[in-house]
PDB file of C-alpha atoms and ligand atoms in Angstrom:
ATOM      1  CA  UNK A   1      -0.093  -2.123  18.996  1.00 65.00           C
ATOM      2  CA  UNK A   2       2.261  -2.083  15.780  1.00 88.00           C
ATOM      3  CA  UNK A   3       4.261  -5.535  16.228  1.00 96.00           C
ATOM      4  CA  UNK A   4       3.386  -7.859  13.751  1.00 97.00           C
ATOM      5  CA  UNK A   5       3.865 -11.793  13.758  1.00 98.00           C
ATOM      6  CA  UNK A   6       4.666 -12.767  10.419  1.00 98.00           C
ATOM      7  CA  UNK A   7       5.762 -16.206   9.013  1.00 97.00           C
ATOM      8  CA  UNK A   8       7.797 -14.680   5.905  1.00 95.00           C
ATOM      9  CA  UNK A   9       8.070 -12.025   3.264  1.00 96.00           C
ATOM     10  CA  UNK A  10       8.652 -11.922  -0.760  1.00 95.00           C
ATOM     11  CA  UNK A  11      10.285  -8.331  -1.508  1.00 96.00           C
ATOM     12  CA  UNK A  12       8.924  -8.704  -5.341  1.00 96.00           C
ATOM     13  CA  UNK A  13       6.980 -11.596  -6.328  1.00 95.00           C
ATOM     14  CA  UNK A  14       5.150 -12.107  -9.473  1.00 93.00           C
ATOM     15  CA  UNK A  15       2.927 -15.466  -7.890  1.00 93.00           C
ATOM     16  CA  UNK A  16       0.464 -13.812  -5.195  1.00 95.00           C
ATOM     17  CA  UNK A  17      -1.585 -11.314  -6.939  1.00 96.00           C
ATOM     18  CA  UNK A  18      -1.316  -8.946 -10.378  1.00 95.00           C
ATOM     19  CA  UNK A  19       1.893  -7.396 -11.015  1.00 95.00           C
ATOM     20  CA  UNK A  20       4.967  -7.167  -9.052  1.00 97.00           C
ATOM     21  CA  UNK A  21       3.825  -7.384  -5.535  1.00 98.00           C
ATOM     22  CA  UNK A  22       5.678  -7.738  -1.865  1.00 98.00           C
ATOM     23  CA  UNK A  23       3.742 -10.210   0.072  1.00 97.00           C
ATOM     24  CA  UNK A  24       3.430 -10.778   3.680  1.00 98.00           C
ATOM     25  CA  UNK A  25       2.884 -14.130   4.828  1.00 97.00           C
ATOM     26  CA  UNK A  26       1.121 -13.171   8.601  1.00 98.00           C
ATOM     27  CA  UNK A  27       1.573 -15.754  11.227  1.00 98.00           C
ATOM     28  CA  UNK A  28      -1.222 -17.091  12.997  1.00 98.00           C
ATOM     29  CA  UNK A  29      -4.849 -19.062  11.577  1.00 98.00           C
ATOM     30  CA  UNK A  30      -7.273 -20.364  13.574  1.00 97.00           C
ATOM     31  CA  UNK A  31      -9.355 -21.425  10.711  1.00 97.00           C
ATOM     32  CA  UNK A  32      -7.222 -24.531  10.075  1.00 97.00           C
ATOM     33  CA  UNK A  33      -8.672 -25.874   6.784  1.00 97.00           C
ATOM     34  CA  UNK A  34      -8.370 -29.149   5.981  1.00 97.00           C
ATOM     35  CA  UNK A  35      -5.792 -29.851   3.579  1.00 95.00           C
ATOM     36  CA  UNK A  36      -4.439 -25.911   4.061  1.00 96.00           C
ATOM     37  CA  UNK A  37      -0.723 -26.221   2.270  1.00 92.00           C
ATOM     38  CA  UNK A  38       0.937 -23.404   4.807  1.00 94.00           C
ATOM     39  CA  UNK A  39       0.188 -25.602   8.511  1.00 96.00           C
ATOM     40  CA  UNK A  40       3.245 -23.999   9.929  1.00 95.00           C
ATOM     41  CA  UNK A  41       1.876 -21.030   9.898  1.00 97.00           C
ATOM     42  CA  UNK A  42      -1.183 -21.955  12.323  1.00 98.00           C
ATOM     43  CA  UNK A  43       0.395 -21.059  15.327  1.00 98.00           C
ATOM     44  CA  UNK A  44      -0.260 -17.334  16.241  1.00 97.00           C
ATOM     45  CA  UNK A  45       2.834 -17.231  18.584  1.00 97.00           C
ATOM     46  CA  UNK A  46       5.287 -18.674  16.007  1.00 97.00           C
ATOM     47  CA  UNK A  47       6.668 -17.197  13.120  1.00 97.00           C
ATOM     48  CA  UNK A  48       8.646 -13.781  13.856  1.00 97.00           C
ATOM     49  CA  UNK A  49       8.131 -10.269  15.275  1.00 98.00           C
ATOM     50  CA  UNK A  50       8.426  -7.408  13.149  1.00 98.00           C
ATOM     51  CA  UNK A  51       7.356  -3.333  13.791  1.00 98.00           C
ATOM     52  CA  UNK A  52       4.505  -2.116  11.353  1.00 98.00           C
ATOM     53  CA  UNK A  53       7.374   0.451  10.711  1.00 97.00           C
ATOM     54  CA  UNK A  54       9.872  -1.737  10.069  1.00 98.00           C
ATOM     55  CA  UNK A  55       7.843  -3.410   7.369  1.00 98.00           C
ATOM     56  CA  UNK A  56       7.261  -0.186   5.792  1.00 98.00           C
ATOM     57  CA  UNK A  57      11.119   0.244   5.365  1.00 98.00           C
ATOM     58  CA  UNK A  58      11.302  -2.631   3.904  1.00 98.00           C
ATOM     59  CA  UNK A  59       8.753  -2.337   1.501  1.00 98.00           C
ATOM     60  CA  UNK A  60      10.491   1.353   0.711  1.00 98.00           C
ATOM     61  CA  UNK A  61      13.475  -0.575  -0.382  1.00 98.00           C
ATOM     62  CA  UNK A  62      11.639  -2.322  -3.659  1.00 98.00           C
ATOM     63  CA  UNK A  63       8.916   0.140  -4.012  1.00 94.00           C
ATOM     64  CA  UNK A  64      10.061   1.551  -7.576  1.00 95.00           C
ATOM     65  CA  UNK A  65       9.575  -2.404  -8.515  1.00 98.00           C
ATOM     66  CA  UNK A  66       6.446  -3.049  -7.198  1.00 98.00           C
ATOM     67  CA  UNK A  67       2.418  -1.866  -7.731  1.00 98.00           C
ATOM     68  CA  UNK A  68       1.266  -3.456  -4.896  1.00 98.00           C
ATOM     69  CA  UNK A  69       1.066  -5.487  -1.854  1.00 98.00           C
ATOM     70  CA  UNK A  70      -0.613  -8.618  -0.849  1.00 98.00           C
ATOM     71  CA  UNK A  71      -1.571  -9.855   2.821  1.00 98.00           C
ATOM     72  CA  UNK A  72      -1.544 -13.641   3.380  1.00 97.00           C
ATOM     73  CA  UNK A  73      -0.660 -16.521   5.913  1.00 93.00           C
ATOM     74  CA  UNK A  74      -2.031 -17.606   8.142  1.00 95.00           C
ATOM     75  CA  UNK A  75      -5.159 -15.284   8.124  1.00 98.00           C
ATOM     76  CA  UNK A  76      -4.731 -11.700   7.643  1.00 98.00           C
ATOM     77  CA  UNK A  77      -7.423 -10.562  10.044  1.00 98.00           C
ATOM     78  CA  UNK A  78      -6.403 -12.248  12.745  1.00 97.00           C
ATOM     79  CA  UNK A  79      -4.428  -9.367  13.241  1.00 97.00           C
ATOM     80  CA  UNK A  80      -6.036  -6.604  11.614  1.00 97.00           C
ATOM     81  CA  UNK A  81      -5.270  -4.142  14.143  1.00 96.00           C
ATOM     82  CA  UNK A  82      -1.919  -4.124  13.238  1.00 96.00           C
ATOM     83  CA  UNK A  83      -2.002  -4.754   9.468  1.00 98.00           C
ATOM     84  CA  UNK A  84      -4.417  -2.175   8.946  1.00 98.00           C
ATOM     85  CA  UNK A  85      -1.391   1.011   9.193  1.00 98.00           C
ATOM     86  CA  UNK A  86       0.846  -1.283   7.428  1.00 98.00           C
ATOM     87  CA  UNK A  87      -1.989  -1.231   4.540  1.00 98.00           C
ATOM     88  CA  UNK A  88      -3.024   2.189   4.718  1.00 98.00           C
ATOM     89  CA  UNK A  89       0.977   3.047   4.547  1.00 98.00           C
ATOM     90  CA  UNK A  90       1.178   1.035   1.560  1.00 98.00           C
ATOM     91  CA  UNK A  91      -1.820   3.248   0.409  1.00 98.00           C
ATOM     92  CA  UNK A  92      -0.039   5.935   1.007  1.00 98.00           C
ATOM     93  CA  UNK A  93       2.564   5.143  -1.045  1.00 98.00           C
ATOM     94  CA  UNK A  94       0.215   4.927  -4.388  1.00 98.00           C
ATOM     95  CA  UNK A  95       0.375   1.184  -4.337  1.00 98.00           C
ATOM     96  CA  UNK A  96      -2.614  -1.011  -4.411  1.00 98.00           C
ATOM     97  CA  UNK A  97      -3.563  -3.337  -1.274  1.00 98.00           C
ATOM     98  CA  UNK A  98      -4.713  -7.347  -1.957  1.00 98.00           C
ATOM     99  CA  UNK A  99      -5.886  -9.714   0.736  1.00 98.00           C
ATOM    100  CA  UNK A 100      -6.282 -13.769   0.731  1.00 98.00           C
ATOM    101  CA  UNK A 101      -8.827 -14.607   3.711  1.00 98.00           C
ATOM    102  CA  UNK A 102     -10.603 -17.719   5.234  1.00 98.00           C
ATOM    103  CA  UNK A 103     -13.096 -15.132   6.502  1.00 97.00           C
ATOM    104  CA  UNK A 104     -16.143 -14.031   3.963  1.00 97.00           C
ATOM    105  CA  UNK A 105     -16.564 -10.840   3.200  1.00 97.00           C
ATOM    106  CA  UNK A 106     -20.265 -10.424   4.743  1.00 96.00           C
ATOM    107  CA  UNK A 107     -18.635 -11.413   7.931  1.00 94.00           C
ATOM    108  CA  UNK A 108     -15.847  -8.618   7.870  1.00 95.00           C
ATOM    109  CA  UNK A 109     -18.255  -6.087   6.828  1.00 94.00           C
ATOM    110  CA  UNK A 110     -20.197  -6.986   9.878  1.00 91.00           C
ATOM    111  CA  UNK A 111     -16.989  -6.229  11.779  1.00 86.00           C
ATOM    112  CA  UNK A 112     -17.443 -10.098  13.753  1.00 87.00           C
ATOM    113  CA  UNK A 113     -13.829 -10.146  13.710  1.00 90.00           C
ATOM    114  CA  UNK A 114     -12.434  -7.559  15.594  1.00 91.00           C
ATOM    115  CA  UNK A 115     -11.019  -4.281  13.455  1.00 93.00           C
ATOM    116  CA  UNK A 116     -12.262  -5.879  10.176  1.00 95.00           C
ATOM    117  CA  UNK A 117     -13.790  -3.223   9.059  1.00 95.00           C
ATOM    118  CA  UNK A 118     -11.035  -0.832   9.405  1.00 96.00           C
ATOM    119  CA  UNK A 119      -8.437  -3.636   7.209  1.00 97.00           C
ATOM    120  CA  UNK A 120     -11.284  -4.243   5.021  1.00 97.00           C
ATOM    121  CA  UNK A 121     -11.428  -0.224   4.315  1.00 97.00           C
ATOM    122  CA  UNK A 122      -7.636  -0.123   2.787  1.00 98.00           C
ATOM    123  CA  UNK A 123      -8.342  -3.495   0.830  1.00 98.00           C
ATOM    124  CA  UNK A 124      -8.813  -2.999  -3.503  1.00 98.00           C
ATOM    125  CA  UNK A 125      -8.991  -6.428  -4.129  1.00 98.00           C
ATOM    126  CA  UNK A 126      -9.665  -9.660  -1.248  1.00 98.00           C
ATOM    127  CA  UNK A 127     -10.279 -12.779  -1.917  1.00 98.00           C
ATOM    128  CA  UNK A 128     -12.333 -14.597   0.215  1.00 98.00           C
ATOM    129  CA  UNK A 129     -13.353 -18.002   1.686  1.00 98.00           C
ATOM    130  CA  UNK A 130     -12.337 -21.285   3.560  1.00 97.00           C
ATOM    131  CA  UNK A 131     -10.043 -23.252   1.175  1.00 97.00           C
ATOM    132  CA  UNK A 132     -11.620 -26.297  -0.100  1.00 97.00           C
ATOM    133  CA  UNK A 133      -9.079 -29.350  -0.942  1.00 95.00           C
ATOM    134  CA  UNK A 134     -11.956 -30.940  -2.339  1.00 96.00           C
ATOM    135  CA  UNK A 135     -12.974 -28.204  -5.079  1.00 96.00           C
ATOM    136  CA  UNK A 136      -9.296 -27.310  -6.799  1.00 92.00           C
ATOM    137  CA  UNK A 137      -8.955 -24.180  -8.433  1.00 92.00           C
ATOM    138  CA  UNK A 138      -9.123 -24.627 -12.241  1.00 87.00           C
ATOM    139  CA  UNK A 139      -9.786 -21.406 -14.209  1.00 90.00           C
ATOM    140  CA  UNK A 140      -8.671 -18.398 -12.247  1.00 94.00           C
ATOM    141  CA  UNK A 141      -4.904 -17.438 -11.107  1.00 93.00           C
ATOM    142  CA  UNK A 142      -3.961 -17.459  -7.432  1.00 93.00           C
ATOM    143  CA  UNK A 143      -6.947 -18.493  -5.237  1.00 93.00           C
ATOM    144  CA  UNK A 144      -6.879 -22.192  -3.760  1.00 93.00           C
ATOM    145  CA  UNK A 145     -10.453 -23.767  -4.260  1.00 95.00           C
ATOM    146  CA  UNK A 146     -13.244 -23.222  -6.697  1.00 96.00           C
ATOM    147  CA  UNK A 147     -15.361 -21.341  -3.789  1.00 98.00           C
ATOM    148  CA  UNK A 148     -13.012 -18.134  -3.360  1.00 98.00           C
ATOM    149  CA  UNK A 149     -14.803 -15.128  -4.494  1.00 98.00           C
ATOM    150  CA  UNK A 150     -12.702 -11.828  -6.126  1.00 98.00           C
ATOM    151  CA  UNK A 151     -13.708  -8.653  -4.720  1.00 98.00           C
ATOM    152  CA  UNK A 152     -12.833  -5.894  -6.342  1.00 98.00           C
ATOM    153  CA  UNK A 153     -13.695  -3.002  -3.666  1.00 98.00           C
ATOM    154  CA  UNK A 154     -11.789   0.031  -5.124  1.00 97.00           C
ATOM    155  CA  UNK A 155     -11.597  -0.601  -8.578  1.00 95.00           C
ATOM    156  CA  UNK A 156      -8.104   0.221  -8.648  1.00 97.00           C
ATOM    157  CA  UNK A 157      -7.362  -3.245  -9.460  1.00 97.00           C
ATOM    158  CA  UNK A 158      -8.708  -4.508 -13.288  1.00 95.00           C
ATOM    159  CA  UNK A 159     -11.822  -7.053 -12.816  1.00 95.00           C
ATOM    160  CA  UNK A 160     -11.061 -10.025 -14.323  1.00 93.00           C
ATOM    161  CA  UNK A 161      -7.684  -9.417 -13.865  1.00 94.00           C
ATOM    162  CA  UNK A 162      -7.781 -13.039 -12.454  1.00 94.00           C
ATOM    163  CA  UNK A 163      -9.157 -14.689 -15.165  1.00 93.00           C
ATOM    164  CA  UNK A 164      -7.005 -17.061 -17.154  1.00 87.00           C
ATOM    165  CA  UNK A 165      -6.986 -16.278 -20.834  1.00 80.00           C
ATOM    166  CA  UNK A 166      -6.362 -19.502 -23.288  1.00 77.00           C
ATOM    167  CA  UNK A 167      -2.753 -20.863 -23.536  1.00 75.00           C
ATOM    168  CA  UNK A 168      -1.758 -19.502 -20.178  1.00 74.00           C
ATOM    169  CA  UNK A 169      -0.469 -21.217 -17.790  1.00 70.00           C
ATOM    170  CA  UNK A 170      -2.390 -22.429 -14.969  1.00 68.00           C
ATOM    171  CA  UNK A 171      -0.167 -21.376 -12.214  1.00 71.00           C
ATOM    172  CA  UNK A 172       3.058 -19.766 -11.479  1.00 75.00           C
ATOM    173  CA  UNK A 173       5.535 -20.957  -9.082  1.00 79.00           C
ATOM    174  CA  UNK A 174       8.627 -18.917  -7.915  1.00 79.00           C
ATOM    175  CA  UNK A 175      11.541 -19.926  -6.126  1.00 81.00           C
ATOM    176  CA  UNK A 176      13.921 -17.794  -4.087  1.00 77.00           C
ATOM    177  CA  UNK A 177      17.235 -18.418  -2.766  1.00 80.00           C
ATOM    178  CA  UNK A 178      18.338 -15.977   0.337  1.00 76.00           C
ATOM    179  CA  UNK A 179      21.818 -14.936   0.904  1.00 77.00           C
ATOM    180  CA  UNK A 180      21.793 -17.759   3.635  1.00 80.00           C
ATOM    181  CA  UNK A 181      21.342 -20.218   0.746  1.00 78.00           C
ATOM    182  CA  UNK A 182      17.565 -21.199   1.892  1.00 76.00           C
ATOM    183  CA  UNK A 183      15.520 -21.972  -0.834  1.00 76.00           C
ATOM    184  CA  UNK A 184      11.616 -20.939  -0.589  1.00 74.00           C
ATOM    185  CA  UNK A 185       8.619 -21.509  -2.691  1.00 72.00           C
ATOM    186  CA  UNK A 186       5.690 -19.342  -2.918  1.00 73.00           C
ATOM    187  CA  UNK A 187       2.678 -19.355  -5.706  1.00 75.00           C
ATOM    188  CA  UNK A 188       1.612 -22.844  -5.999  1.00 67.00           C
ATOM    189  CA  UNK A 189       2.519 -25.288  -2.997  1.00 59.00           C
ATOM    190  CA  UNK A 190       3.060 -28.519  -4.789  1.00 54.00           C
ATOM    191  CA  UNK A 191       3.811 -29.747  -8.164  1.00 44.00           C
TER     192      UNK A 191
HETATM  193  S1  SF4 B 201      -7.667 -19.760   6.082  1.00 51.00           S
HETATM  194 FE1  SF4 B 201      -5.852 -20.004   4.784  1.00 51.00          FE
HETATM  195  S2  SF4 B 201      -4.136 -20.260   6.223  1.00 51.00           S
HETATM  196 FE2  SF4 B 201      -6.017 -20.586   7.371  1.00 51.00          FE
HETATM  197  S3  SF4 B 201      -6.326 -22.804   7.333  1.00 51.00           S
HETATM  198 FE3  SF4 B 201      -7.509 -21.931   5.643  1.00 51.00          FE
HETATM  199  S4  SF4 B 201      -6.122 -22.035   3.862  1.00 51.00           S
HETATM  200 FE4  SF4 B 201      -4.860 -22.295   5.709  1.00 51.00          FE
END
């Protein structure tokens, strides 16, 4: 299987992870959160198709411009068959691999969600855990709620590197206009 559902893509972001990056937003959670900010991306049937190898074209295009990639939605390893290629391609291509999940890592380790194990082997840095409206995010860059945990599996990616150092800001928020006009958001959902 190498066809992806994903619910949108950021060539070269700054917002999801350290450095340049090209995110994947996958399509599909069945975690459902309460107060999640990306709803629309619950549905594993919606979003769009797209060929593992078409994805690594794309990310060919900006890859002078970017150090790594990061893997979000919707939940990552709901389709970890497929994702795991894409990641090890990305590998492959000497950039680094970071992953936002609802699961905890115990429980991918464990493999209890089918072909965890294999994702979780081309992962540097994941950050784990069920989103928790009621425990905001205060001190570290780009996880949701206070719970998350940083794992930094490789080393390739600097510990800490999440960390926010006095005087900076507290969150970054990017907005992209496509050809088309459309405007998107990414980094932090709402003001
Ligand atoms: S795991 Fe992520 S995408 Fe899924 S409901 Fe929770 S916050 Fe939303």
């Amino acid at each position: 299987m190498t066809t992806l559902r994903i619910a949108a893509i950021a060539d070269v972001t700054e917002a999801e992870g350290p450095g340049s990056r090209f995110a994947v937003w996958v399509q599909g959670c069945s975690i459902r959160c309460p107060g999640c900010c990306n709803p629309h991306m619950f549905d594993p049937s919606g979003g769009t198709a797209v060929e593992v190898e078409e994805l690594l074209a794309r990310l060919d295009r900006v890859r002078g411009r970017v150090e790594g990639v990061t893997l979000l939605g919707g939940e990552p390893f709901e389709q970890a068959a497929v994702l795991t290629p894409f990641a090890r391609g990305a590998r492959e291509r000497g950039l680094t691999v970071a992953a936002f999940t609802g699961h905890r890592l115990e429980d991918l380790r464990a493999d209890r969600i089918p072909g965890s194990g294999e994702l979780l082997a081309e992962i540097d840095l994941l950050v784990d855990g069920a989103y928790q409206a009621g425990r905001p995010e205060t001190e570290r860059r780009w996880s949701g709620s206070a719970n998350q945990r940083f794992h930094f599996l490789t080393g390739r990616i600097s510990l800490g590197v999440e960390n926010l150092h006095p005087g900076e800001p507290e969150r970054t928020v990017e907005l992209r206009i496509a050809p088309d006009g459309a405007l998107t958001r990414s980094g932090w959902p709402e003001p």
